[in-house]
Amino acid sequence: MNFIQTLKIALRALRTNKMRSFLTMLGIIIGIAAVIAMMAVGTGASYVISQQIASIGSNIILVLPGSTTSGGMRTGSGGAQTLSSDDARAIMAECPSVAYAAGTVRTAGQIVSGNMNWSSVVMGGTPELFEIREWPVVSGRPISQEDENGALKVCLLGQTVAENLFGSADPVGNIIRIKKIPFTVIGILDRKGQSPQGQDQDDAVFVPLRTAQRNLVRSQRSGIVSAIIVKAENGEVIDTAESEIKALLNQRHRISNAKEPDFSTRNLSEILAVAEQSSKAMSLLLGAVASISLIVGGIGIMNIMLVSVTERTREIGIRMAIGAKKNDILLQFMTEAVLLTMLGGLIGIALGAGGATAVSRMLEWPTMISFQSIAIAFVFSGAVGIFFGFYPAKKAAGLNPIDALRYE
Amino acid sequence: MSIVISLTDIRRVFIMGDQQFEALKGVSFDIAPGEFVAIMGASGSGKSTCMNILGCLDLPTSGRYLLDGGDVGGMSTDQLADIRNKKLGFVFQGFNLLARTPAIENVELPLVYAGLHSKERRQQALIAMEQVGLSGKENNHPSQLSGGQQQRVAIARALVNNPAVILADEPTGNLDSSTTEEIMGLFTALNRQGITIIMVTHEHDVAAYAGRQITFKDGRIISDLQTSQACQAGQAGQKA
Ligand SMILES: Nc1ncnc2c1ncn2[C@@H]1O[C@H](COP(=O)(O)OP(=O)(O)OP(=O)(O)O)[C@@H](O)[C@H]1O
Ligand SMILES: [Mg+2]
């Protein structure tokens, strides 16, 4: 008996009980739709996370004041003022695996332009900062070493700040006031988007580090920075760079016991790993939920197939009397079950993809439907059919022809 | 004389729990190609049990069954299925057609399991439909056919594989007398073309179409007669 014939018989059987077939498929449809939608949301989310992490810049190490305990809890970081501009310069000059290092300070403040005002983050940073973060200006010019050396009152605006203060007009050359101090806008930075923590990175104003240290932040000593951001030469030496920095700072800060430093370092690839891990855990959870719904759907299929075998005992008897072999009957019922689940799978894929697209449209939530997830869903739905269809099909094939023929 | 069916001392014991029942107690007969045999006997005498064994749907507890020269005993279920498919045709009392399936596809069914391609199947099925006088009803479902027509479809299905033997267990049991005559006319015509027919019936006028009558009683053959003698024996039996 050929495959097309088997398929035809199965299709006819399913058509005979349209409503029942549909209801049976519903379990699979829901399961598969859930898998597809969840995978779409999950992949979309992890894509965005990796995008955001990439937006910080690659091969980056953060050096923060204050120490971490061995458990990873940061202690005394808030008020600690243990890092200086000199540390940043030394790291860049003396650590061979480091490409750039930039000291930064950070404050928040009211920014005024004419009658417009906007409160935003103000970052002070040396010119290297923009190399490290791979963040070019789109109009005007970047902060130069002369701006830094002279502690000039110039600033770069992030896109969000520029839009809120100047609308569509070009801000370059205008004067704005940061904490009442006038600054000249020298350039506009490219758009960066959200950070992994969900902050708008474009909602910031950048000034030279020394300018910020003198005019915008208060500290016990001059030259204090709130963080040093470092770029390693490349991805392979990032760990080397980190230990070089630690060694250098321990020496500079005269720390005898290396277990109690007055600074801590954070490697962004670690953050990336954490993000990846949590997105993996998420996928696993979603996968578990989806598998449960598929199993429930599969049990539904098995149940209906058993009913179907009983109902069609006489038909099975007729087929056997006429020359159907055990395998023909087995295959017939298996085909029916697999057809049910695969059809359900296809509908589920369509629904899941449609649902994911609708979600991404309405909630502006990024979703990505990968070919892989569709293939997995399709194969899985077929597998559910084979697994749960086997027992009923086996039962049908094992019937005795005479008993089956006599069955009322 | 060649022989298509040969039963030697066939016994069939049914076991139900701790009870045993011997439905066939040593049945032996030979049937030559082209014979038309009627099997008669009281209810419960073992006719259907015997037909099931002849039809390779059931195996005897003991005894030897040769079909077309081959020994049926010791064959696998798949081999038996193949024999049913290629060498035998069945006609049942209750027609046993697939519901919600066009007549022509019912007739094609044995050819599906024989592995024929759809073109050949359709061709042979159309010939069989024509043989039983149902041309034009190919696409009717069983529920859209009269009882007699349904039995004709069943006969066409039994014919379509050019079997050596057609087995019919009370084929007219569900039909009225004029339809019975039609069906018996059809059997006679098929028999004239050389097909061997073995038919179980309770009715003497139906059995009269056959050239030979075998009568069962309590699992044994009590008479095995050619037609003219069979008629007399039958009437004698009724009077007694
Ligand atoms: N599967 C079975 N299990 C137990 N006993 C059976 C089975 N099949 C048949 N029998 C018994 O075997 C005997 C013969 O049955 P069979 O069906 O062959 O009778 P029959 O001659 O065809 O009768 P009828 O004319 O009523 O159809 C009966 O007594 C029946 O009870
Ligand atoms: Mg009977």
XYZ file of C-alpha atoms and ligand atoms in Angstrom:
680
model
C 0.000 0.000 0.000
C 1.537 3.302 -0.964
C 1.904 6.428 1.101
C -0.477 8.648 -0.846
C -3.239 6.090 -0.420
C -2.573 5.894 3.314
C -2.669 9.676 3.509
C -5.961 9.790 1.620
C -7.575 7.295 3.962
C -6.331 9.231 6.983
C -7.593 12.527 5.567
C -11.001 11.008 4.924
C -11.156 9.687 8.478
C -10.304 13.118 9.861
C -12.814 14.848 7.599
C -15.573 12.525 8.717
C -15.277 13.957 12.219
C -14.272 17.533 11.513
C -15.277 19.003 14.840
C -13.700 16.203 16.816
C -10.502 16.395 14.793
C -10.323 20.114 15.372
C -10.912 19.853 19.113
C -8.303 17.126 19.343
C -5.841 19.271 17.462
C -6.567 22.238 19.709
C -4.237 20.960 22.431
C -1.391 20.712 19.953
C -2.309 24.032 18.350
C -2.156 25.818 21.682
C 1.056 24.069 22.696
C 2.859 24.827 19.469
C 1.538 28.380 19.274
C 2.842 28.924 22.798
C 6.244 27.503 21.886
C 6.523 29.679 18.801
C 5.331 32.843 20.497
C 7.530 32.321 23.542
C 10.564 31.507 21.457
C 9.895 34.597 19.361
C 9.667 36.813 22.423
C 12.676 35.113 24.019
C 14.908 35.407 20.966
C 13.777 38.988 20.472
C 14.591 39.836 24.074
C 18.018 38.220 24.029
C 18.775 39.912 20.729
C 17.952 43.248 22.275
C 20.030 42.481 25.367
C 23.064 41.552 23.293
C 22.476 44.633 21.175
C 22.383 46.801 24.293
C 25.463 45.212 25.727
C 27.229 45.765 22.431
C 26.113 49.418 22.607
C 28.244 49.912 25.692
C 31.241 48.993 23.585
C 33.220 45.813 23.245
C 36.055 44.491 25.458
C 35.247 46.851 28.288
C 36.332 46.688 31.913
C 34.854 48.976 34.532
C 36.963 50.014 37.493
C 34.855 51.246 40.376
C 35.861 52.740 43.718
C 35.225 50.760 46.914
C 35.731 47.069 47.321
C 33.753 43.918 46.897
C 33.652 41.220 49.474
C 34.391 37.701 48.379
C 30.647 37.055 48.043
C 30.396 39.726 45.411
C 28.508 42.290 47.522
C 29.796 45.760 46.976
C 30.571 47.591 50.132
C 31.264 51.220 50.774
C 31.074 52.094 47.120
C 28.769 55.079 47.487
C 30.987 57.544 49.231
C 34.313 55.983 48.340
C 36.573 58.383 46.546
C 39.550 56.174 45.951
C 40.086 56.511 42.195
C 41.666 59.471 40.483
C 42.412 60.846 37.050
C 46.021 59.846 37.629
C 44.978 56.235 38.106
C 43.224 56.370 34.736
C 46.266 57.833 33.030
C 48.542 55.288 34.673
C 46.344 52.394 33.570
C 46.448 53.594 29.988
C 50.191 54.234 30.058
C 51.407 51.210 31.986
C 49.092 48.298 31.276
C 50.206 46.719 27.978
C 46.885 44.959 27.329
C 44.887 48.153 27.733
C 44.058 50.212 24.651
C 42.298 53.113 26.339
C 41.328 54.170 29.806
C 39.122 57.111 30.681
C 38.250 58.559 34.055
C 34.638 59.617 34.404
C 32.491 61.457 36.888
C 28.779 61.464 36.880
C 26.164 63.820 38.252
C 22.616 64.805 37.520
C 21.495 68.321 36.920
C 19.121 70.822 35.431
C 20.045 71.843 31.910
C 18.628 75.069 30.561
C 18.596 76.523 27.081
C 16.678 79.772 26.671
C 13.252 79.067 28.133
C 13.577 75.288 27.756
C 14.870 73.114 30.537
C 15.514 69.422 30.985
C 17.053 67.449 33.782
C 19.538 64.880 32.701
C 22.678 62.956 33.523
C 25.904 64.914 33.171
C 29.033 62.883 32.538
C 32.539 64.188 32.706
C 35.024 62.164 30.692
C 38.372 62.401 28.951
C 38.342 62.252 25.127
C 39.226 58.513 25.275
C 35.749 57.822 26.651
C 34.228 58.173 23.193
C 36.800 55.833 21.659
C 36.116 53.272 24.337
C 32.382 53.446 23.901
C 32.643 53.617 20.115
C 30.411 56.639 20.183
C 30.985 59.192 17.418
C 29.499 62.658 17.050
C 27.060 63.142 14.177
C 27.395 66.895 13.984
C 29.912 69.388 15.335
C 33.174 68.031 16.785
C 34.143 65.676 19.623
C 35.731 66.743 22.909
C 39.444 67.320 22.293
C 42.522 67.042 24.469
C 42.716 70.863 24.498
C 39.184 71.048 25.927
C 40.294 68.587 28.605
C 43.602 70.226 29.408
C 42.085 73.694 29.575
C 38.991 72.511 31.453
C 36.935 74.395 28.864
C 33.214 74.800 29.365
C 32.129 72.861 26.280
C 29.705 69.978 26.022
C 28.336 67.237 23.761
C 24.620 66.509 23.822
C 22.979 63.103 23.609
C 20.152 62.830 21.082
C 17.397 62.869 23.700
C 18.718 66.009 25.358
C 19.217 67.740 22.003
C 15.652 66.936 20.960
C 14.166 68.135 24.222
C 16.073 71.398 24.364
C 16.324 72.352 20.702
C 13.673 70.331 18.865
C 14.707 70.005 15.259
C 17.045 73.048 15.340
C 20.826 72.532 15.276
C 22.180 73.052 18.824
C 25.855 73.272 17.816
C 27.295 76.672 18.804
C 24.502 77.458 21.274
C 25.058 78.147 24.950
C 23.316 75.999 27.541
C 23.459 76.198 31.312
C 24.329 73.152 33.369
C 23.686 73.758 37.055
C 23.531 77.459 36.132
C 27.020 77.412 34.548
C 27.134 78.298 30.827
C 28.572 75.717 28.400
C 29.021 75.879 24.629
C 27.512 73.000 22.690
C 30.237 71.701 20.372
C 28.605 68.557 19.018
C 25.789 66.028 19.027
C 26.441 62.366 19.733
C 25.083 59.501 17.631
C 22.017 57.645 18.905
C 22.831 54.754 21.280
C 19.449 53.534 22.527
C 18.754 51.734 25.776
C 21.331 50.324 28.122
C 20.973 46.745 29.412
C 19.458 48.274 32.563
C 16.810 49.954 30.439
C 18.140 53.494 30.716
C 18.088 55.837 27.765
C 21.788 56.320 27.055
C 21.023 59.278 24.816
C 19.589 61.208 27.749
C 22.994 62.568 28.810
C 25.307 65.537 28.439
C 29.080 65.053 28.220
C 31.693 67.555 29.320
C 35.501 67.299 29.676
C 36.476 65.435 32.858
C 38.502 68.241 34.340
C 35.703 70.744 33.670
C 33.289 68.498 35.517
C 35.665 67.918 38.427
C 36.170 71.653 38.897
C 32.655 72.951 38.306
C 30.028 70.254 38.649
C 30.961 67.702 41.330
C 32.162 68.162 44.831
C 34.880 65.937 46.226
C 37.335 65.812 49.120
C 40.347 65.971 46.859
C 40.864 67.222 43.344
C 41.135 64.722 40.501
C 38.701 62.205 41.981
C 36.798 60.115 39.421
C 33.699 58.041 40.050
C 34.711 55.308 37.618
C 37.432 54.386 35.186
C 36.272 52.795 32.012
C 38.884 50.714 30.205
C 39.021 49.120 26.785
C 41.278 46.083 26.392
C 43.315 45.665 23.212
C 41.075 42.824 22.122
C 38.702 40.184 23.421
C 41.416 37.614 24.146
C 43.423 39.786 26.523
C 40.481 41.101 28.489
C 41.310 38.902 31.508
C 44.992 39.778 31.272
C 44.098 43.467 31.141
C 41.945 43.050 34.218
C 44.750 41.490 36.235
C 47.217 44.098 35.004
C 44.866 46.826 36.212
C 44.442 45.144 39.587
C 48.184 44.731 40.032
C 48.840 48.332 39.037
C 46.184 49.822 41.289
C 47.185 47.649 44.242
C 50.675 48.977 43.851
C 49.577 52.600 43.343
C 47.211 52.490 46.307
C 49.766 50.600 48.433
C 47.441 47.751 49.159
C 49.358 45.014 50.905
C 46.544 42.566 51.330
C 45.246 41.981 47.791
C 42.051 40.580 49.295
C 40.988 43.981 50.531
C 41.428 46.427 47.684
C 39.809 49.853 47.661
C 38.496 49.362 44.141
C 36.768 46.682 42.130
C 36.746 45.723 38.518
C 33.904 44.475 36.398
C 34.270 42.787 33.120
C 31.376 43.315 30.714
C 31.784 39.871 29.254
C 30.789 38.603 32.701
C 27.650 40.697 32.554
C 26.998 39.317 29.109
C 27.413 35.800 30.445
C 24.948 36.502 33.241
C 22.451 37.929 30.771
C 22.886 34.917 28.540
C 22.462 32.582 31.451
C 19.255 34.217 32.581
C 17.868 34.197 29.068
C 18.783 30.508 28.831
C 17.015 29.815 32.112
C 14.024 31.695 30.765
C 13.966 29.660 27.555
C 14.242 26.478 29.581
C 11.279 27.489 31.692
C 9.212 28.418 28.662
C 10.277 25.174 27.007
C 9.087 23.224 30.038
C 5.700 24.954 29.989
C 5.373 24.313 26.279
C 6.350 20.656 26.603
C 3.731 20.140 29.269
C 1.060 21.575 27.019
C 2.306 19.370 24.184
C 2.151 16.305 26.408
C -1.389 17.205 27.444
C -2.262 17.671 23.777
C -0.638 14.348 22.983
C -2.691 12.570 25.614
C -5.790 14.087 24.024
C -4.711 12.669 20.683
C -4.120 9.256 22.204
C -7.519 9.296 23.845
C -9.332 10.172 20.635
C -7.323 7.667 18.633
C -8.328 4.942 21.091
C -11.970 5.935 20.717
C -11.525 5.973 16.978
C -10.010 2.481 16.935
C -12.930 1.132 18.952
C -15.477 2.876 16.754
C -13.871 1.591 13.612
C -13.226 -1.962 14.760
C -15.520 -3.265 12.037
C -13.748 -1.225 9.388
C -10.459 -2.673 10.594
C -11.967 -6.165 10.335
C -13.124 -5.526 6.770
C -9.719 -4.224 5.767
C -7.997 -7.222 7.318
C -10.377 -9.704 5.651
C -9.642 -8.075 2.329
C -5.890 -8.367 2.723
C -4.593 -5.534 4.925
C -1.495 -6.625 6.818
C -0.791 -5.643 10.421
C 1.597 -2.974 9.225
C -0.963 -1.477 6.865
C -3.369 -0.963 9.756
C -0.605 0.283 12.054
C 0.525 2.764 9.450
C -3.008 3.910 8.744
C -3.677 4.898 12.348
C -0.188 6.285 12.863
C -0.640 8.439 9.789
C -3.913 9.685 11.153
C -2.365 10.632 14.480
C 0.671 12.265 12.916
C -1.519 14.107 10.436
C -3.586 15.429 13.335
C -0.569 16.657 15.254
C 1.280 18.017 12.242
C -1.793 19.855 11.035
C -2.202 21.154 14.573
C 1.477 22.053 14.536
C 1.143 24.024 11.312
C -1.887 25.926 12.575
C -0.050 26.491 15.866
C 3.000 27.829 14.054
C 0.839 30.229 12.067
C -1.040 31.342 15.192
C 2.123 31.670 17.276
C 3.906 33.664 14.585
C 0.834 35.848 14.105
C 0.495 36.341 17.856
C 4.160 37.222 18.259
C 3.953 39.732 15.428
C 0.825 41.269 16.932
C 2.529 41.529 20.336
C 5.563 43.188 18.836
C 3.349 45.654 16.953
C 1.097 46.562 19.847
C 3.537 46.553 22.765
C 6.565 47.512 20.692
C 8.200 44.486 22.165
C 10.866 43.022 19.944
C 10.133 39.490 18.698
C 12.075 37.291 16.331
C 10.684 34.177 14.713
C 13.597 32.003 13.742
C 13.413 29.332 11.092
C 14.940 27.069 13.711
C 12.023 27.451 16.109
C 9.559 26.690 13.320
C 11.490 23.588 12.340
C 11.701 22.445 15.962
C 7.978 23.016 16.490
C 7.129 21.102 13.332
C 9.352 18.143 14.156
C 8.042 18.125 17.717
C 4.417 18.061 16.668
C 5.192 15.114 14.402
C 7.024 13.378 17.225
C 4.055 13.842 19.556
C 1.849 12.191 16.926
C 4.211 9.248 16.563
C 4.606 8.824 20.294
C 0.977 9.093 21.296
C -0.405 7.505 18.134
C 1.647 4.359 18.476
C -0.274 2.642 21.239
C -3.739 3.055 19.664
C -2.369 2.074 16.248
C -0.702 -0.988 17.757
C -3.989 -1.902 19.351
C -5.777 -1.610 16.015
C -3.151 -3.672 14.201
C -3.305 -6.373 16.846
C -7.036 -7.017 16.412
C -8.144 -10.442 15.347
C -9.940 -10.214 11.969
C -12.926 -12.378 12.966
C -13.538 -10.585 16.235
C -13.188 -7.260 14.487
C -15.666 -8.262 11.791
C -18.196 -9.449 14.348
C -17.847 -6.294 16.482
C -21.101 -4.379 16.810
C -9.213 -34.011 -11.252
C -7.400 -30.977 -9.829
C -8.330 -29.639 -6.438
C -8.447 -26.034 -5.224
C -9.472 -26.659 -1.631
C -8.717 -29.668 0.444
C -9.731 -30.064 4.104
C -8.507 -33.103 6.004
C -9.873 -33.883 9.458
C -10.286 -30.236 10.433
C -11.075 -29.658 14.094
C -11.747 -26.370 15.804
C -11.940 -26.169 19.577
C -13.007 -22.935 21.247
C -11.745 -22.404 24.757
C -13.720 -20.091 27.002
C -12.322 -19.965 30.483
C -12.353 -23.546 31.715
C -14.963 -24.639 29.167
C -14.101 -26.195 25.847
C -16.346 -26.409 22.836
C -15.513 -28.344 19.722
C -17.285 -26.525 16.870
C -15.761 -28.687 14.116
C -15.197 -32.343 14.872
C -13.133 -33.619 11.988
C -14.336 -32.141 8.727
C -12.868 -33.350 5.427
C -13.793 -32.445 1.848
C -12.185 -31.501 -1.453
C -13.441 -28.871 -3.857
C -12.488 -28.781 -7.527
C -11.970 -25.553 -9.456
C -15.206 -24.209 -10.902
C -17.504 -25.903 -8.387
C -20.470 -24.065 -6.840
C -20.942 -25.475 -3.356
C -23.707 -24.690 -0.897
C -23.070 -25.394 2.786
C -26.187 -26.018 4.809
C -27.094 -27.057 8.281
C -28.846 -25.965 11.443
C -27.814 -22.896 13.359
C -24.726 -23.556 15.438
C -23.671 -26.534 13.358
C -20.269 -24.969 12.560
C -20.833 -23.550 9.066
C -19.413 -20.108 9.782
C -16.562 -21.607 11.776
C -15.701 -23.693 8.740
C -16.016 -20.697 6.393
C -13.677 -18.649 8.602
C -11.094 -21.384 8.350
C -11.605 -21.658 4.586
C -11.208 -17.874 4.416
C -7.919 -17.943 6.350
C -9.483 -15.661 8.932
C -9.160 -18.388 11.536
C -6.835 -21.346 11.934
C -7.973 -24.902 12.722
C -6.953 -26.435 16.039
C -5.853 -29.475 14.094
C -6.156 -30.885 10.597
C -4.748 -29.900 7.255
C -5.991 -27.211 4.886
C -4.499 -27.021 1.398
C -5.494 -23.970 -0.653
C -4.460 -23.961 -4.285
C -1.826 -26.573 -3.413
C -0.307 -24.558 -0.527
C -0.554 -25.619 3.123
C -2.205 -22.827 5.107
C -1.123 -24.201 8.501
C 2.061 -22.624 9.774
C 1.742 -19.462 7.707
C 2.401 -16.089 9.316
C -0.425 -13.594 9.737
C 1.030 -11.488 6.934
C 1.159 -14.487 4.600
C -2.466 -15.245 5.480
C -3.377 -11.634 4.741
C -1.705 -12.015 1.386
C -3.669 -15.179 0.629
C -6.934 -13.475 1.572
C -5.959 -10.626 -0.685
C -4.892 -12.603 -3.751
C -6.723 -15.927 -3.701
C -9.972 -15.314 -1.861
C -12.969 -13.073 -2.159
C -15.466 -12.562 0.672
C -19.178 -11.820 0.555
C -20.817 -11.347 3.938
C -24.416 -11.413 5.081
C -24.128 -7.841 6.349
C -22.360 -6.576 3.181
C -19.517 -5.112 5.237
C -18.783 -2.151 2.997
C -16.877 0.874 4.226
C -19.361 3.601 5.051
C -18.863 7.118 3.676
C -16.735 5.669 0.920
C -17.833 5.639 -2.729
C -18.775 2.229 -4.168
C -15.887 2.270 -6.605
C -13.379 2.817 -3.792
C -14.873 -0.057 -1.843
C -14.340 -2.245 -4.884
C -10.775 -0.969 -5.283
C -9.834 -1.722 -1.687
C -8.325 -5.217 -2.218
C -6.213 -3.779 -5.030
C -4.960 -1.028 -2.700
C -3.564 -3.670 -0.382
C -2.247 -5.603 -3.379
C -0.157 -2.522 -4.142
C -1.593 -1.649 -7.542
C -1.364 1.857 -8.945
C -4.463 3.987 -8.990
C -4.956 3.788 -12.741
C -4.910 -0.014 -12.826
C -7.100 -0.111 -9.746
C -9.728 2.112 -11.277
C -9.697 0.119 -14.504
C -10.160 -3.253 -12.818
C -12.738 -1.872 -10.393
C -14.808 -0.473 -13.266
C -14.773 -3.876 -14.977
C -15.918 -5.558 -11.755
C -18.687 -2.982 -11.291
C -19.842 -3.671 -14.795
C -19.800 -7.424 -14.182
C -22.213 -7.034 -11.288
C -24.369 -4.622 -13.295
C -23.677 -1.488 -11.283
C -22.212 0.761 -13.959
C -23.216 4.322 -13.186
C -23.348 3.835 -9.411
C -19.601 4.116 -8.917
C -19.737 7.263 -6.838
C -22.690 6.346 -4.646
C -21.898 5.762 -1.004
C -23.249 2.510 0.505
C -25.994 4.467 2.266
C -27.161 5.656 -1.164
C -27.603 2.090 -2.455
C -30.291 -0.557 -1.927
C -29.439 -3.742 -0.034
C -29.192 -5.714 -3.250
C -26.969 -3.067 -4.786
C -24.758 -3.039 -1.707
C -24.361 -6.798 -1.956
C -23.442 -6.378 -5.627
C -20.742 -3.910 -4.619
C -19.491 -6.472 -2.112
C -19.470 -9.120 -4.860
C -17.606 -6.779 -7.194
C -15.073 -6.237 -4.380
C -14.736 -10.020 -3.972
C -14.237 -10.398 -7.725
C -11.841 -7.614 -8.431
C -8.662 -9.528 -7.566
C -9.579 -12.501 -9.789
C -9.602 -14.820 -6.781
C -9.482 -18.609 -6.997
C -12.469 -18.908 -4.635
C -15.329 -16.686 -3.543
C -16.601 -17.387 -0.019
C -20.097 -16.184 0.800
C -21.573 -16.603 4.298
C -25.350 -16.237 3.969
C -25.050 -13.657 1.180
C -28.819 -13.411 0.743
C -29.678 -13.543 4.430
C -30.567 -9.841 4.514
C -32.320 -9.674 1.126
C -35.905 -10.171 -0.057
C -36.802 -12.988 -2.455
C -36.597 -11.082 -5.744
C -33.265 -9.494 -4.815
C -32.081 -12.921 -3.691
C -32.865 -14.230 -7.171
C -30.842 -11.419 -8.739
C -27.853 -12.098 -6.556
C -28.047 -15.839 -7.138
C -28.273 -15.190 -10.884
C -25.103 -13.176 -10.560
C -23.341 -15.960 -8.651
C -24.441 -18.502 -11.251
C -23.106 -16.294 -14.045
C -19.787 -15.870 -12.248
C -19.605 -19.603 -11.631
C -20.176 -20.237 -15.352
C -17.123 -18.053 -16.005
C -15.153 -20.564 -13.963
C -15.000 -19.014 -10.491
C -15.253 -21.425 -7.572
C -17.982 -20.403 -5.145
C -18.627 -21.680 -1.629
C -21.790 -20.349 -0.078
C -23.485 -20.872 3.285
C -27.272 -20.676 3.250
C -30.291 -21.747 5.245
C -32.669 -21.669 2.271
C -33.158 -24.692 0.051
C -34.183 -22.704 -3.018
C -30.960 -20.692 -2.657
C -28.923 -23.841 -2.183
C -30.572 -25.216 -5.311
C -28.480 -22.845 -7.441
C -25.377 -24.742 -6.348
C -24.094 -27.873 -8.018
C -23.203 -29.498 -4.722
C -24.617 -29.326 -1.236
C -22.666 -30.119 1.908
C -24.735 -30.386 5.064
C -23.318 -29.883 8.571
C -24.688 -31.107 11.847
C -23.023 -30.587 15.212
C -19.628 -29.917 13.689
C -19.679 -32.868 11.308
C -20.620 -33.323 7.666
C -23.720 -35.473 7.438
C -24.220 -35.304 3.680
C -22.269 -34.228 0.615
C -24.395 -34.514 -2.541
C -24.516 -33.376 -6.164
C -27.498 -31.136 -7.040
C -30.384 -33.417 -8.083
C -29.883 -35.751 -5.125
C -29.391 -32.805 -2.833
C -32.809 -31.406 -3.715
C -34.500 -34.654 -2.795
C -32.533 -35.039 0.387
C -33.418 -31.490 1.336
C -37.135 -32.041 0.809
C -36.987 -35.295 2.715
C -35.359 -33.427 5.556
C -38.183 -30.835 5.589
C -40.922 -33.476 5.702
C -39.353 -35.371 8.528
N -15.383 -17.393 19.083
C -16.115 -18.391 19.590
N -15.948 -18.754 20.866
C -16.674 -19.742 21.398
N -17.563 -20.460 20.723
C -17.790 -20.161 19.438
C -17.076 -19.107 18.814
N -17.496 -19.039 17.524
C -18.433 -19.977 17.383
N -18.610 -20.656 18.517
C -19.520 -21.774 18.717
O -19.340 -22.702 17.665
C -20.555 -23.182 17.234
C -20.688 -23.032 15.747
O -20.831 -21.677 15.439
P -21.001 -21.184 13.951
O -20.970 -19.689 13.979
O -20.004 -21.854 13.103
O -22.452 -21.646 13.603
P -23.234 -21.527 12.233
O -23.374 -22.872 11.704
O -22.603 -20.517 11.370
O -24.643 -20.978 12.741
P -25.622 -19.919 12.052
O -26.332 -20.641 10.995
O -26.511 -19.505 13.152
O -24.765 -18.819 11.525
C -21.635 -22.455 17.985
O -22.147 -23.302 18.994
C -20.946 -21.300 18.604
O -21.463 -21.016 19.892
Mg -23.109 -18.606 10.659
